[in-house]
Tab-separated table of C-alpha atoms in Angstrom:
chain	number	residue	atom	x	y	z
A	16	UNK	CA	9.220	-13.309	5.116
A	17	UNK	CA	8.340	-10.040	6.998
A	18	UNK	CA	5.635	-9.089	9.035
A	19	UNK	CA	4.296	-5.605	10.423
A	20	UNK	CA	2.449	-4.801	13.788
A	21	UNK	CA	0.857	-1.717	14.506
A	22	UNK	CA	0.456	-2.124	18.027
A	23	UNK	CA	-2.982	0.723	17.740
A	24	UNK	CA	-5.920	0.025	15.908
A	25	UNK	CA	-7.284	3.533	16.588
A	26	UNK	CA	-5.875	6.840	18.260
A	27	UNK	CA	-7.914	9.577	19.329
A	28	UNK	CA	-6.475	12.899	19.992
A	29	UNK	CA	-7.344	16.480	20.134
A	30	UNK	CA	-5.833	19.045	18.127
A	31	UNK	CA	-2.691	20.684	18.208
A	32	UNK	CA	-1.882	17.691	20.673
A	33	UNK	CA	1.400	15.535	19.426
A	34	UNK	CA	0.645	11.709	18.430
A	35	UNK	CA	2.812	8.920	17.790
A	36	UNK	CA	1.361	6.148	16.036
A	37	UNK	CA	3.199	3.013	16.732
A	38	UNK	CA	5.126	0.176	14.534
A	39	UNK	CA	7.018	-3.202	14.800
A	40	UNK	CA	8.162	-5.478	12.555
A	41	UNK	CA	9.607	-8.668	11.916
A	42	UNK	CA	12.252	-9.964	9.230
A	43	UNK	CA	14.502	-12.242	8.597
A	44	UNK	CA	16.604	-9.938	6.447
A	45	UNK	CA	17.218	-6.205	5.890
A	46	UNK	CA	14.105	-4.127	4.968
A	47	UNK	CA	13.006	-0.922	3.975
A	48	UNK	CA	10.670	1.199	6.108
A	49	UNK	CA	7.831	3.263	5.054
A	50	UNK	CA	4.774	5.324	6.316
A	51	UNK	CA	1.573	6.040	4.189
A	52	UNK	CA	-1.607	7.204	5.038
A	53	UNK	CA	-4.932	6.954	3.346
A	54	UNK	CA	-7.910	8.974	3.384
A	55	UNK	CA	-11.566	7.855	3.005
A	56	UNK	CA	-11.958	5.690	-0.482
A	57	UNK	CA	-8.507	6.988	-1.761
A	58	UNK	CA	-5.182	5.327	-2.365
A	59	UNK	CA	-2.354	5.457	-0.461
A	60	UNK	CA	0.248	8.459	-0.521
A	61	UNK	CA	3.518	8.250	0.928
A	62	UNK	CA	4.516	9.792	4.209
A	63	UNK	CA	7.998	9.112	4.445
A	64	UNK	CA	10.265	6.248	4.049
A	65	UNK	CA	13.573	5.011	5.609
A	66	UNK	CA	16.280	3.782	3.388
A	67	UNK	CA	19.838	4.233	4.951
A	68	UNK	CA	21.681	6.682	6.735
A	69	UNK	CA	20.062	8.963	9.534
A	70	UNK	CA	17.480	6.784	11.785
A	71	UNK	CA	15.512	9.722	12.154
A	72	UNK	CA	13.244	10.535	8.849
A	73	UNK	CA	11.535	13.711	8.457
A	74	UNK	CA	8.274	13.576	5.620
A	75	UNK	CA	5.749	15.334	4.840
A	76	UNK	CA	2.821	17.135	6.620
A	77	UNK	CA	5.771	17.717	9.804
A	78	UNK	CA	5.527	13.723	10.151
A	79	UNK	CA	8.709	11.932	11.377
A	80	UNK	CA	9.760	8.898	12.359
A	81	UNK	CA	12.690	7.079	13.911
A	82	UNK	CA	14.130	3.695	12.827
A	83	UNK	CA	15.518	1.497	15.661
A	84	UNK	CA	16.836	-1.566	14.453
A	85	UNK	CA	17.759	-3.402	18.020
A	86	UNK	CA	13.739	-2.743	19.202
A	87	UNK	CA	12.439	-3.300	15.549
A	88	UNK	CA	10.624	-0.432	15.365
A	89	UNK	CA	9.599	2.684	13.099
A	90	UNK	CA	7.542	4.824	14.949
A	91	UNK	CA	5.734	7.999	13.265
A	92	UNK	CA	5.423	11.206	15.130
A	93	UNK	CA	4.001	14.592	14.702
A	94	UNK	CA	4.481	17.497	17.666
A	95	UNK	CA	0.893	18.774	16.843
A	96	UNK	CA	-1.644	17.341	15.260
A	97	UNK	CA	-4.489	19.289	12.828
A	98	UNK	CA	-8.005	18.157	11.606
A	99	UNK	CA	-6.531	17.370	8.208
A	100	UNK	CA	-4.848	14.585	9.563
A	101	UNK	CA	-7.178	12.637	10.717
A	102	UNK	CA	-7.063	9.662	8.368
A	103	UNK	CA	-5.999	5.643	7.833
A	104	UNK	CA	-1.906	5.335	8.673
A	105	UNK	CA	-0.288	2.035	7.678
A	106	UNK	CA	3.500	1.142	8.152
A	107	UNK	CA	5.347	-0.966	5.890
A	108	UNK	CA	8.513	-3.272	5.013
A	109	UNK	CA	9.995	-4.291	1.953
A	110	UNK	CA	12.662	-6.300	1.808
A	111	UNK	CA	16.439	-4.907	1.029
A	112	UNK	CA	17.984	-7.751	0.165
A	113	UNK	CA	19.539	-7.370	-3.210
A	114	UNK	CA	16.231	-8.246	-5.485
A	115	UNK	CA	14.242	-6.371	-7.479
A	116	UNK	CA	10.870	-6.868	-5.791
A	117	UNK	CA	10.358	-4.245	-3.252
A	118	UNK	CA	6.935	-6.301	-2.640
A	119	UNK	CA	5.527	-4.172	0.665
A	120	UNK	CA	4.227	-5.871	3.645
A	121	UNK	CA	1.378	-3.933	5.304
A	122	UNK	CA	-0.007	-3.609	8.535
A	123	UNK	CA	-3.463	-3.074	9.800
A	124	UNK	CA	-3.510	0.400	9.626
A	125	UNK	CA	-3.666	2.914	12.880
A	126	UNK	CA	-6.753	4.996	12.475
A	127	UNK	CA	-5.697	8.412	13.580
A	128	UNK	CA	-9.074	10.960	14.323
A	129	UNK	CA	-8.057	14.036	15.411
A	130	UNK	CA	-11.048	15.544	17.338
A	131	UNK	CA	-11.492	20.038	17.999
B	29	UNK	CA	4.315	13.530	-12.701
B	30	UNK	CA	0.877	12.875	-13.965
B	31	UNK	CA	0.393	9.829	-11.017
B	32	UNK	CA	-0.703	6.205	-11.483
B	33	UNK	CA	-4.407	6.054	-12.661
B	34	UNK	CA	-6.928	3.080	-12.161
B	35	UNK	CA	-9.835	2.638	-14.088
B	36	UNK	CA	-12.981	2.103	-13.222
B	37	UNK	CA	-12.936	3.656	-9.569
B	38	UNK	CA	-15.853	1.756	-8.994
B	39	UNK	CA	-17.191	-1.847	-9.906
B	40	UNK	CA	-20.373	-3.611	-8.819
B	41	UNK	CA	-21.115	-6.930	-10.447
B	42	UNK	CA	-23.493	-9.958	-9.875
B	43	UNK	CA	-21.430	-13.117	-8.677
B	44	UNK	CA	-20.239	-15.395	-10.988
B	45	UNK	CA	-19.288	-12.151	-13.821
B	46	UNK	CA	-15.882	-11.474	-15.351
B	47	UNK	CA	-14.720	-7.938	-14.546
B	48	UNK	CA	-11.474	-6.486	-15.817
B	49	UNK	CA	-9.317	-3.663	-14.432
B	50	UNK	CA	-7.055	-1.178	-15.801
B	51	UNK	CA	-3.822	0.257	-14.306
B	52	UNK	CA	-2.025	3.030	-16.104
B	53	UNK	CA	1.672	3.478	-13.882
B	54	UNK	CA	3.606	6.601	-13.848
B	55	UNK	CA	5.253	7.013	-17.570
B	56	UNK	CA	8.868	5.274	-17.410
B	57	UNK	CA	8.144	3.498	-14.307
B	58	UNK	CA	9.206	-0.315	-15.425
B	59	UNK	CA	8.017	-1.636	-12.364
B	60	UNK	CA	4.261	-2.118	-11.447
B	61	UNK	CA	2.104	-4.172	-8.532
B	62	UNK	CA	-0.884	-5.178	-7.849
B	63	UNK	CA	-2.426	-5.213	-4.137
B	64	UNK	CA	-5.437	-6.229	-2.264
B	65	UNK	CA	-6.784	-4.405	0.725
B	66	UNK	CA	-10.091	-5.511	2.400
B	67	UNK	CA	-11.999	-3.621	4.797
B	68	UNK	CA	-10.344	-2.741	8.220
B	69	UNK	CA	-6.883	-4.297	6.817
B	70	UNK	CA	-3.586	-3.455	5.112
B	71	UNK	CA	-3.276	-3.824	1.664
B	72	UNK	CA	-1.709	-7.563	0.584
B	73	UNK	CA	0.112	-8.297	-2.252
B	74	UNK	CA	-0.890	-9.959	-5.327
B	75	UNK	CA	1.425	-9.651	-8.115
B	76	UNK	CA	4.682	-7.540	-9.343
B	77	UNK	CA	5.463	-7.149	-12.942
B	78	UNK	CA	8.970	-5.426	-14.428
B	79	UNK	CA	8.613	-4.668	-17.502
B	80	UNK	CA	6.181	-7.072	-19.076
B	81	UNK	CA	7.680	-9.817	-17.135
B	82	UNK	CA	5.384	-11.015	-14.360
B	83	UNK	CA	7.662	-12.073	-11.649
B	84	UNK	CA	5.874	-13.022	-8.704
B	85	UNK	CA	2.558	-14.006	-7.812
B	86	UNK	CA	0.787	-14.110	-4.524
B	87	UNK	CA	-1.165	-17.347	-3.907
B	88	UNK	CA	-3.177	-15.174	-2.925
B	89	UNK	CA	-3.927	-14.676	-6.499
B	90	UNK	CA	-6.176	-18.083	-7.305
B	91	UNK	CA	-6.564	-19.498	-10.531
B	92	UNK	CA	-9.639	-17.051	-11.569
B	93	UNK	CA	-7.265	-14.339	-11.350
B	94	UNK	CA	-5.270	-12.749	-13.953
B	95	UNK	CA	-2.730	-9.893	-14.794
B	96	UNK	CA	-0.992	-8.744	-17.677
B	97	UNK	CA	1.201	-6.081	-18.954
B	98	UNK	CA	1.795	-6.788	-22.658
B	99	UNK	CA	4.060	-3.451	-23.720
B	100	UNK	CA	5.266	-3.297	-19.916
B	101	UNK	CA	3.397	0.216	-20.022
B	102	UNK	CA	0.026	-0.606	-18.517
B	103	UNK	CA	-1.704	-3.057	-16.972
B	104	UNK	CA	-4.563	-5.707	-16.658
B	105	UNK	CA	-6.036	-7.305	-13.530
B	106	UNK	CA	-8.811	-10.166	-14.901
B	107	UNK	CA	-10.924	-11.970	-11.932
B	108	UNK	CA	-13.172	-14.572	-13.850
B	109	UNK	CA	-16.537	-16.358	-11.921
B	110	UNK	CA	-16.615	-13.745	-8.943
B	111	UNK	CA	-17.123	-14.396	-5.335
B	112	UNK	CA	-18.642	-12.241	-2.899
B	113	UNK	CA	-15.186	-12.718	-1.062
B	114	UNK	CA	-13.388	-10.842	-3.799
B	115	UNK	CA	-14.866	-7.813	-2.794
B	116	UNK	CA	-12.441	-5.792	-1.994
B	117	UNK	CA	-10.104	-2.595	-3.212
B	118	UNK	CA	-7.521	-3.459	-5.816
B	119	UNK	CA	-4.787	-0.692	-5.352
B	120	UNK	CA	-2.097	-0.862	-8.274
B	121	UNK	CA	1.327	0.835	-7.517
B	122	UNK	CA	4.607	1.573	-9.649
B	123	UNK	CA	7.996	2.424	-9.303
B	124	UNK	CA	11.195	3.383	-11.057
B	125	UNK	CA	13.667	0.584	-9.973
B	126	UNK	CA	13.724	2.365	-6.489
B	127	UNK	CA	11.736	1.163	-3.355
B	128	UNK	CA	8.959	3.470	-2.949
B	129	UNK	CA	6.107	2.708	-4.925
B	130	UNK	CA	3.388	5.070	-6.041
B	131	UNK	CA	-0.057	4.283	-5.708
B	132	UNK	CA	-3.344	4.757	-7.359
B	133	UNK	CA	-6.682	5.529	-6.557
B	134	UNK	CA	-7.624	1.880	-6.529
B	135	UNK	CA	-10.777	0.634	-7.823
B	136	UNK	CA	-13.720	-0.872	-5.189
B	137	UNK	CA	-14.996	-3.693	-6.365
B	138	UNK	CA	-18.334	-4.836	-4.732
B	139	UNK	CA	-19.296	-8.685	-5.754
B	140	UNK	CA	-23.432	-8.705	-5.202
């Protein structure tokens, strides 16, 4: 089983300021890692995702994020923030373990409002 | 890519009603899931069909509820004798065999 901690319920920042919206997880086997973000009564789009390879992911809207497997972590970053991003971020796992359910575990959701 | 579609956006019924909700995945996506998010949390899983197979259910999913996907193209989420606690977004998502899913718009359900 996995499970997904977003360690901020809400961050407040001021544009053109950077953010990093913070994420652990637990598993007990190899996962994929994802960011999406929703806006108000929408679905969720797709940020970026880590799969293999290079720990550091680059999405889109200048997001990023680094995986580090020893702390657990996927942290999303962006050097400067704009308006437009203020919305609902959530983190994810799904598990990479062979299977063909990529089932995604949530968490909460960091609410990111980005303030002039 | 003409995205995954949900229909209706919007529900509100009177407790104890059937409703039924469409999802529509991405055309040749085989793979398609069902979540549930409730206010101020992350969506939860429900159910995950390949094909027309249903493969795994949540227990979250209780005995009033119900999906289908007879063709494996698109599919049916059922919730029979509603409670006020199944208010809630259903979000359906698909995929191509790959792990990133795509999601819809979801549809709001609001039990009254």
């Amino acid at each position: 089983a996995q499970s997904v901690t977003q360690l901020d319920s809400q961050v407040p920042v001021f544009e053109e300021a950077p953010v990093e919206l913070r994420c652990n997880y637990s598993s007990s086997v190899s996962v994929y890692l994802f960011w999406y973000v929703q806006y108000p009564n929408q679905g969720l789009q797709l940020l970026l995702k880590y799969l293999s390879g290079s720990t550091l992911v680059k999405g889109i809207n200048g997001f990023e994020a680094e995986f580090n497997k020893s702390q657990t972590s996927f942290h999303l970053r962006k050097p400067s923030v704009h308006i437009s991003d203020t919305a609902e971020y959530f983190c994810a796992v799904s598990p990479n373990s062979g299977g063909s359910n990529y089932k995604l575990t949530f968490g909460k959701g960091t609410l990111l409002t980005v303030n002039p | 890519d003409t995205g995954v579609s949900q229909d209706p956006r919007h529900k509100i019924t009177k407790r104890g009603q059937n409703v039924t909700f469409r999802c529509d995945p991405i055309s040749e996506h085989n793979r398609l899931y069902w979540y549930r998010q409730t206010l101020g949390q992350g969506p939860e899983f429900l159910t995950y069909f390949q094909n027309e197979a249903q493969l795994e259910k949540s227990r979250l999913l209780s005995d009033r509820f119900s999906a289908e996907r007879p063709k494996g193209s698109f599919s049916t989420l059922e919730i029979q004798r509603t409670e006020q606690g199944d208010s809630a977004m259903y979000l359906c998502a698909s995929s191509r065999g790959l792990p990133e899913a795509f999601f819809g718009q979801g549809t709001r359900l609001t039990v009254v």
